[in-house]
Amino acid sequence: MTQVLPKQKLLTIQEFLEQKPGENRYELHNGIIIEMAQPSGKHENVTGFLSVQIGVEFTRLNRSYNIPKTGLVAFSDEETSFAYCPNVLVIDRTNLKNEQLWEKYSTVQQPESIPLVIEVVSTNWRDDYYKKYADYEKKGVPEYWIVDYAGLGGRDFIGNPKQPGIFVCELVDGEYVKTLFRSNDRIVSPCFPELKLTAQQIFDSAL
């Protein structure tokens, strides 16, 4: 669930970073500040599990990656501006020297800094399947996972009857190519091709 804060003017990314209230989790959607609801325990279980598994893998590979707790991905053009706080944001620390907003606001704007973004689906599933999908694609994020452990997404995506699923979206020629994983399918990640993780292991981590 998300909640739009009332009586707002459209904000730039800089204005959002300077004005976002308190310590709660907020995002900027098309220039509007959105307060993100507290996630459920199962949602947090899945997010924590993925952070650990991905972290173990990039540590094994000796890559200079990190997963910030509250890092933001920001983008703006002549049409819109957004700043998202992904459930799992993998950053490439070697490019942070080129990120003007990192030191003060833990915010990245360049796709070179963002090997992988993961969103764990909640009741506002349309954001993950439509809006964030399109914005991450437009920004050039090379890999985006949609982790729908509870089968909440639209039937056009996860079938009828609905079933849990994980989409790995790989950027190819500027567009995402989606691959769906279910049950005991091993997740195939372009960023981490040797990752030994099945869709079912991720679903089970919610319990």
PDB file of C-alpha atoms in Angstrom:
ATOM      1  CA  MET A   1       0.000   0.000   0.000  1.00  0.00           C
ATOM      2  CA  THR A   2       1.114   3.552  -0.709  1.00  0.00           C
ATOM      3  CA  GLN A   3      -0.208   6.901   0.399  1.00  0.00           C
ATOM      4  CA  VAL A   4       0.085  10.174  -1.499  1.00  0.00           C
ATOM      5  CA  LEU A   5       0.889  13.095   0.758  1.00  0.00           C
ATOM      6  CA  PRO A   6      -1.645  15.939   0.300  1.00  0.00           C
ATOM      7  CA  LYS A   7      -1.218  19.396  -1.241  1.00  0.00           C
ATOM      8  CA  GLN A   8       2.006  18.916  -3.119  1.00  0.00           C
ATOM      9  CA  LYS A   9       3.623  20.683  -6.021  1.00  0.00           C
ATOM     10  CA  LEU A  10       5.635  18.603  -8.437  1.00  0.00           C
ATOM     11  CA  LEU A  11       9.144  18.224  -7.086  1.00  0.00           C
ATOM     12  CA  THR A  12      12.508  17.756  -8.683  1.00  0.00           C
ATOM     13  CA  ILE A  13      14.755  15.011  -7.377  1.00  0.00           C
ATOM     14  CA  GLN A  14      16.858  17.551  -5.491  1.00  0.00           C
ATOM     15  CA  GLU A  15      13.783  19.095  -3.872  1.00  0.00           C
ATOM     16  CA  PHE A  16      12.510  15.659  -2.885  1.00  0.00           C
ATOM     17  CA  LEU A  17      15.807  14.693  -1.285  1.00  0.00           C
ATOM     18  CA  GLU A  18      15.899  17.940   0.664  1.00  0.00           C
ATOM     19  CA  GLN A  19      12.239  17.929   1.716  1.00  0.00           C
ATOM     20  CA  LYS A  20      11.186  14.304   2.241  1.00  0.00           C
ATOM     21  CA  PRO A  21       9.863  14.153   5.798  1.00  0.00           C
ATOM     22  CA  GLY A  22      11.044  12.135   8.765  1.00  0.00           C
ATOM     23  CA  GLU A  23      12.696   8.751   8.777  1.00  0.00           C
ATOM     24  CA  ASN A  24       9.871   6.785   7.166  1.00  0.00           C
ATOM     25  CA  ARG A  25      10.240   5.261   3.721  1.00  0.00           C
ATOM     26  CA  TYR A  26       9.293   7.655   0.928  1.00  0.00           C
ATOM     27  CA  GLU A  27       9.517   7.589  -2.854  1.00  0.00           C
ATOM     28  CA  LEU A  28       9.033  10.187  -5.561  1.00  0.00           C
ATOM     29  CA  HIS A  29       6.526   9.170  -8.260  1.00  0.00           C
ATOM     30  CA  ASN A  30       6.192  11.600 -11.168  1.00  0.00           C
ATOM     31  CA  GLY A  31       7.213  14.503  -8.947  1.00  0.00           C
ATOM     32  CA  ILE A  32       4.881  13.542  -6.080  1.00  0.00           C
ATOM     33  CA  ILE A  33       6.082  12.301  -2.676  1.00  0.00           C
ATOM     34  CA  ILE A  34       4.625   8.894  -1.825  1.00  0.00           C
ATOM     35  CA  GLU A  35       4.786   7.441   1.690  1.00  0.00           C
ATOM     36  CA  MET A  36       5.418   3.709   1.518  1.00  0.00           C
ATOM     37  CA  ALA A  37       3.472   1.541   3.948  1.00  0.00           C
ATOM     38  CA  GLN A  38       5.281  -0.673   6.446  1.00  0.00           C
ATOM     39  CA  PRO A  39       5.835  -4.016   4.679  1.00  0.00           C
ATOM     40  CA  SER A  40       4.502  -7.281   6.082  1.00  0.00           C
ATOM     41  CA  GLY A  41       6.694  -9.750   7.921  1.00  0.00           C
ATOM     42  CA  LYS A  42       6.639 -12.201   5.005  1.00  0.00           C
ATOM     43  CA  HIS A  43       7.654  -9.447   2.613  1.00  0.00           C
ATOM     44  CA  GLU A  44      10.580  -8.563   4.869  1.00  0.00           C
ATOM     45  CA  ASN A  45      11.554 -12.243   5.154  1.00  0.00           C
ATOM     46  CA  VAL A  46      11.826 -12.519   1.379  1.00  0.00           C
ATOM     47  CA  THR A  47      13.710  -9.241   1.084  1.00  0.00           C
ATOM     48  CA  GLY A  48      16.184 -10.260   3.785  1.00  0.00           C
ATOM     49  CA  PHE A  49      16.705 -13.702   2.261  1.00  0.00           C
ATOM     50  CA  LEU A  50      17.436 -12.263  -1.177  1.00  0.00           C
ATOM     51  CA  SER A  51      19.826  -9.669   0.243  1.00  0.00           C
ATOM     52  CA  VAL A  52      21.808 -12.389   2.004  1.00  0.00           C
ATOM     53  CA  GLN A  53      21.895 -14.748  -0.997  1.00  0.00           C
ATOM     54  CA  ILE A  54      22.906 -12.040  -3.447  1.00  0.00           C
ATOM     55  CA  GLY A  55      25.442 -10.656  -0.978  1.00  0.00           C
ATOM     56  CA  VAL A  56      27.047 -14.062  -0.495  1.00  0.00           C
ATOM     57  CA  GLU A  57      27.326 -14.464  -4.264  1.00  0.00           C
ATOM     58  CA  PHE A  58      28.990 -11.150  -5.029  1.00  0.00           C
ATOM     59  CA  THR A  59      31.314 -11.647  -2.058  1.00  0.00           C
ATOM     60  CA  ARG A  60      32.274 -15.060  -3.449  1.00  0.00           C
ATOM     61  CA  LEU A  61      32.994 -13.431  -6.805  1.00  0.00           C
ATOM     62  CA  ASN A  62      35.035 -10.685  -5.103  1.00  0.00           C
ATOM     63  CA  ARG A  63      33.022  -7.959  -6.783  1.00  0.00           C
ATOM     64  CA  SER A  64      33.020  -4.466  -5.379  1.00  0.00           C
ATOM     65  CA  TYR A  65      29.253  -4.466  -4.815  1.00  0.00           C
ATOM     66  CA  ASN A  66      27.103  -3.439  -1.894  1.00  0.00           C
ATOM     67  CA  ILE A  67      23.426  -3.497  -0.875  1.00  0.00           C
ATOM     68  CA  PRO A  68      22.531  -0.241   0.895  1.00  0.00           C
ATOM     69  CA  LYS A  69      19.729  -0.301   3.437  1.00  0.00           C
ATOM     70  CA  THR A  70      17.844   2.733   2.104  1.00  0.00           C
ATOM     71  CA  GLY A  71      19.573   3.625  -1.155  1.00  0.00           C
ATOM     72  CA  LEU A  72      17.546   5.366  -3.860  1.00  0.00           C
ATOM     73  CA  VAL A  73      17.468   5.086  -7.639  1.00  0.00           C
ATOM     74  CA  ALA A  74      16.602   8.464  -9.190  1.00  0.00           C
ATOM     75  CA  PHE A  75      15.882   9.610 -12.726  1.00  0.00           C
ATOM     76  CA  SER A  76      14.465  12.701 -14.380  1.00  0.00           C
ATOM     77  CA  ASP A  77      13.863  14.042 -17.859  1.00  0.00           C
ATOM     78  CA  GLU A  78      11.636  16.644 -19.462  1.00  0.00           C
ATOM     79  CA  GLU A  79       8.549  14.529 -18.725  1.00  0.00           C
ATOM     80  CA  THR A  80       8.907  13.177 -15.204  1.00  0.00           C
ATOM     81  CA  SER A  81      11.083  12.593 -12.171  1.00  0.00           C
ATOM     82  CA  PHE A  82      11.191   9.647  -9.815  1.00  0.00           C
ATOM     83  CA  ALA A  83      13.192   8.311  -6.894  1.00  0.00           C
ATOM     84  CA  TYR A  84      12.585   4.714  -5.867  1.00  0.00           C
ATOM     85  CA  CYS A  85      13.816   2.786  -2.839  1.00  0.00           C
ATOM     86  CA  PRO A  86      14.073  -0.783  -4.163  1.00  0.00           C
ATOM     87  CA  ASN A  87      13.642  -3.718  -1.821  1.00  0.00           C
ATOM     88  CA  VAL A  88      17.074  -4.921  -2.918  1.00  0.00           C
ATOM     89  CA  LEU A  89      19.438  -2.501  -4.652  1.00  0.00           C
ATOM     90  CA  VAL A  90      22.810  -3.843  -5.719  1.00  0.00           C
ATOM     91  CA  ILE A  91      25.276  -1.048  -6.367  1.00  0.00           C
ATOM     92  CA  ASP A  92      28.698  -1.097  -7.995  1.00  0.00           C
ATOM     93  CA  ARG A  93      30.923   0.830  -5.624  1.00  0.00           C
ATOM     94  CA  THR A  94      33.545   1.454  -8.316  1.00  0.00           C
ATOM     95  CA  ASN A  95      31.213   3.926 -10.029  1.00  0.00           C
ATOM     96  CA  LEU A  96      30.094   5.839  -6.935  1.00  0.00           C
ATOM     97  CA  LYS A  97      32.830   8.432  -7.499  1.00  0.00           C
ATOM     98  CA  ASN A  98      30.720   9.568 -10.474  1.00  0.00           C
ATOM     99  CA  GLU A  99      27.480   9.824  -8.486  1.00  0.00           C
ATOM    100  CA  GLN A 100      26.910  13.401  -7.345  1.00  0.00           C
ATOM    101  CA  LEU A 101      24.077  12.532  -4.939  1.00  0.00           C
ATOM    102  CA  TRP A 102      25.577   9.447  -3.345  1.00  0.00           C
ATOM    103  CA  GLU A 103      27.689  10.934  -0.571  1.00  0.00           C
ATOM    104  CA  LYS A 104      24.964  13.132   0.907  1.00  0.00           C
ATOM    105  CA  TYR A 105      21.753  11.327  -0.086  1.00  0.00           C
ATOM    106  CA  SER A 106      22.769   7.676  -0.843  1.00  0.00           C
ATOM    107  CA  THR A 107      21.143   8.136  -4.260  1.00  0.00           C
ATOM    108  CA  VAL A 108      22.372   6.737  -7.575  1.00  0.00           C
ATOM    109  CA  GLN A 109      21.440   8.026 -11.024  1.00  0.00           C
ATOM    110  CA  GLN A 110      23.679   6.149 -13.448  1.00  0.00           C
ATOM    111  CA  PRO A 111      22.916   2.630 -14.728  1.00  0.00           C
ATOM    112  CA  GLU A 112      26.624   1.831 -14.400  1.00  0.00           C
ATOM    113  CA  SER A 113      26.109   1.999 -10.634  1.00  0.00           C
ATOM    114  CA  ILE A 114      23.122  -0.391 -10.654  1.00  0.00           C
ATOM    115  CA  PRO A 115      23.862  -3.994 -11.681  1.00  0.00           C
ATOM    116  CA  LEU A 116      20.588  -5.293 -10.245  1.00  0.00           C
ATOM    117  CA  VAL A 117      17.315  -4.053  -8.765  1.00  0.00           C
ATOM    118  CA  ILE A 118      14.795  -6.342  -7.054  1.00  0.00           C
ATOM    119  CA  GLU A 119      11.235  -5.403  -6.121  1.00  0.00           C
ATOM    120  CA  VAL A 120       9.267  -7.785  -3.898  1.00  0.00           C
ATOM    121  CA  VAL A 121       5.601  -7.492  -4.861  1.00  0.00           C
ATOM    122  CA  SER A 122       3.019  -6.293  -2.340  1.00  0.00           C
ATOM    123  CA  THR A 123      -0.590  -5.159  -2.696  1.00  0.00           C
ATOM    124  CA  ASN A 124       0.428  -2.215  -4.896  1.00  0.00           C
ATOM    125  CA  TRP A 125       1.646  -4.745  -7.490  1.00  0.00           C
ATOM    126  CA  ARG A 126       0.880  -2.457 -10.441  1.00  0.00           C
ATOM    127  CA  ASP A 127       3.806  -0.247  -9.459  1.00  0.00           C
ATOM    128  CA  ASP A 128       6.244  -3.156  -9.806  1.00  0.00           C
ATOM    129  CA  TYR A 129       4.754  -4.682 -12.958  1.00  0.00           C
ATOM    130  CA  TYR A 130       4.000  -1.477 -14.840  1.00  0.00           C
ATOM    131  CA  LYS A 131       5.438   1.762 -13.531  1.00  0.00           C
ATOM    132  CA  LYS A 132       8.750   0.683 -12.040  1.00  0.00           C
ATOM    133  CA  TYR A 133       9.262  -1.810 -14.841  1.00  0.00           C
ATOM    134  CA  ALA A 134       8.951   0.996 -17.395  1.00  0.00           C
ATOM    135  CA  ASP A 135      11.049   3.486 -15.430  1.00  0.00           C
ATOM    136  CA  TYR A 136      13.903   1.073 -14.700  1.00  0.00           C
ATOM    137  CA  GLU A 137      13.864   0.052 -18.357  1.00  0.00           C
ATOM    138  CA  LYS A 138      13.955   3.677 -19.491  1.00  0.00           C
ATOM    139  CA  LYS A 139      16.778   4.434 -17.081  1.00  0.00           C
ATOM    140  CA  GLY A 140      18.819   1.540 -18.457  1.00  0.00           C
ATOM    141  CA  VAL A 141      19.017  -0.644 -15.340  1.00  0.00           C
ATOM    142  CA  PRO A 142      20.507  -3.841 -16.807  1.00  0.00           C
ATOM    143  CA  GLU A 143      18.616  -6.344 -14.655  1.00  0.00           C
ATOM    144  CA  TYR A 144      15.332  -6.093 -12.750  1.00  0.00           C
ATOM    145  CA  TRP A 145      13.596  -8.850 -10.757  1.00  0.00           C
ATOM    146  CA  ILE A 146       9.901  -8.852  -9.900  1.00  0.00           C
ATOM    147  CA  VAL A 147       9.479 -11.285  -7.008  1.00  0.00           C
ATOM    148  CA  ASP A 148       5.784 -12.140  -6.669  1.00  0.00           C
ATOM    149  CA  TYR A 149       6.009 -14.708  -3.863  1.00  0.00           C
ATOM    150  CA  ALA A 150       2.308 -14.414  -2.946  1.00  0.00           C
ATOM    151  CA  GLY A 151       0.892 -14.422  -6.469  1.00  0.00           C
ATOM    152  CA  LEU A 152      -0.578 -10.921  -6.257  1.00  0.00           C
ATOM    153  CA  GLY A 153       0.075  -9.673  -9.789  1.00  0.00           C
ATOM    154  CA  GLY A 154      -2.310  -9.483 -12.687  1.00  0.00           C
ATOM    155  CA  ARG A 155      -3.490 -12.652 -14.415  1.00  0.00           C
ATOM    156  CA  ASP A 156      -1.900 -11.508 -17.666  1.00  0.00           C
ATOM    157  CA  PHE A 157       1.438 -11.894 -15.903  1.00  0.00           C
ATOM    158  CA  ILE A 158       1.122 -14.860 -13.542  1.00  0.00           C
ATOM    159  CA  GLY A 159      -1.776 -16.813 -15.018  1.00  0.00           C
ATOM    160  CA  ASN A 160      -5.314 -17.783 -14.080  1.00  0.00           C
ATOM    161  CA  PRO A 161      -5.554 -19.093 -11.423  1.00  0.00           C
ATOM    162  CA  LYS A 162      -2.808 -16.886 -10.096  1.00  0.00           C
ATOM    163  CA  GLN A 163       0.453 -18.532  -9.083  1.00  0.00           C
ATOM    164  CA  PRO A 164       3.597 -17.187  -7.429  1.00  0.00           C
ATOM    165  CA  GLY A 165       6.310 -16.313  -9.883  1.00  0.00           C
ATOM    166  CA  ILE A 166       9.584 -14.482 -10.333  1.00  0.00           C
ATOM    167  CA  PHE A 167      10.348 -12.452 -13.425  1.00  0.00           C
ATOM    168  CA  VAL A 168      13.954 -11.744 -14.319  1.00  0.00           C
ATOM    169  CA  CYS A 169      14.009  -8.833 -16.750  1.00  0.00           C
ATOM    170  CA  GLU A 170      17.195  -8.392 -18.779  1.00  0.00           C
ATOM    171  CA  LEU A 171      17.840  -5.196 -20.735  1.00  0.00           C
ATOM    172  CA  VAL A 172      18.437  -6.099 -24.384  1.00  0.00           C
ATOM    173  CA  ASP A 173      18.767  -3.316 -26.974  1.00  0.00           C
ATOM    174  CA  GLY A 174      17.094  -0.868 -24.615  1.00  0.00           C
ATOM    175  CA  GLU A 175      14.107  -3.067 -23.770  1.00  0.00           C
ATOM    176  CA  TYR A 176      13.470  -5.625 -21.048  1.00  0.00           C
ATOM    177  CA  VAL A 177      13.152  -9.286 -21.980  1.00  0.00           C
ATOM    178  CA  LYS A 178      11.205 -11.098 -19.237  1.00  0.00           C
ATOM    179  CA  THR A 179      11.759 -14.694 -18.146  1.00  0.00           C
ATOM    180  CA  LEU A 180       9.335 -16.301 -15.675  1.00  0.00           C
ATOM    181  CA  PHE A 181      10.549 -18.738 -12.998  1.00  0.00           C
ATOM    182  CA  ARG A 182       8.356 -20.954 -10.841  1.00  0.00           C
ATOM    183  CA  SER A 183       8.565 -23.903  -8.456  1.00  0.00           C
ATOM    184  CA  ASN A 184      11.966 -25.607  -8.650  1.00  0.00           C
ATOM    185  CA  ASP A 185      13.211 -23.572 -11.622  1.00  0.00           C
ATOM    186  CA  ARG A 186      16.723 -22.296 -10.975  1.00  0.00           C
ATOM    187  CA  ILE A 187      16.860 -18.530 -11.252  1.00  0.00           C
ATOM    188  CA  VAL A 188      18.955 -17.532 -14.262  1.00  0.00           C
ATOM    189  CA  SER A 189      20.516 -14.148 -13.574  1.00  0.00           C
ATOM    190  CA  PRO A 190      22.625 -12.403 -16.223  1.00  0.00           C
ATOM    191  CA  CYS A 191      24.408 -10.533 -13.424  1.00  0.00           C
ATOM    192  CA  PHE A 192      25.062 -13.666 -11.355  1.00  0.00           C
ATOM    193  CA  PRO A 193      25.001 -16.620 -13.781  1.00  0.00           C
ATOM    194  CA  GLU A 194      26.389 -19.077 -11.216  1.00  0.00           C
ATOM    195  CA  LEU A 195      23.789 -18.232  -8.564  1.00  0.00           C
ATOM    196  CA  LYS A 196      22.362 -21.441  -7.111  1.00  0.00           C
ATOM    197  CA  LEU A 197      18.877 -20.376  -6.105  1.00  0.00           C
ATOM    198  CA  THR A 198      15.447 -21.687  -7.066  1.00  0.00           C
ATOM    199  CA  ALA A 199      12.150 -19.872  -7.195  1.00  0.00           C
ATOM    200  CA  GLN A 200      10.772 -22.226  -4.531  1.00  0.00           C
ATOM    201  CA  GLN A 201      13.587 -21.385  -2.123  1.00  0.00           C
ATOM    202  CA  ILE A 202      12.632 -17.734  -2.446  1.00  0.00           C
ATOM    203  CA  PHE A 203       8.931 -18.474  -1.936  1.00  0.00           C
ATOM    204  CA  ASP A 204       9.711 -20.640   1.112  1.00  0.00           C
ATOM    205  CA  SER A 205      11.764 -17.830   2.674  1.00  0.00           C
ATOM    206  CA  ALA A 206       8.510 -15.945   3.321  1.00  0.00           C
ATOM    207  CA  LEU A 207       7.463 -18.447   5.997  1.00  0.00           C
TER     208      LEU A 207
END
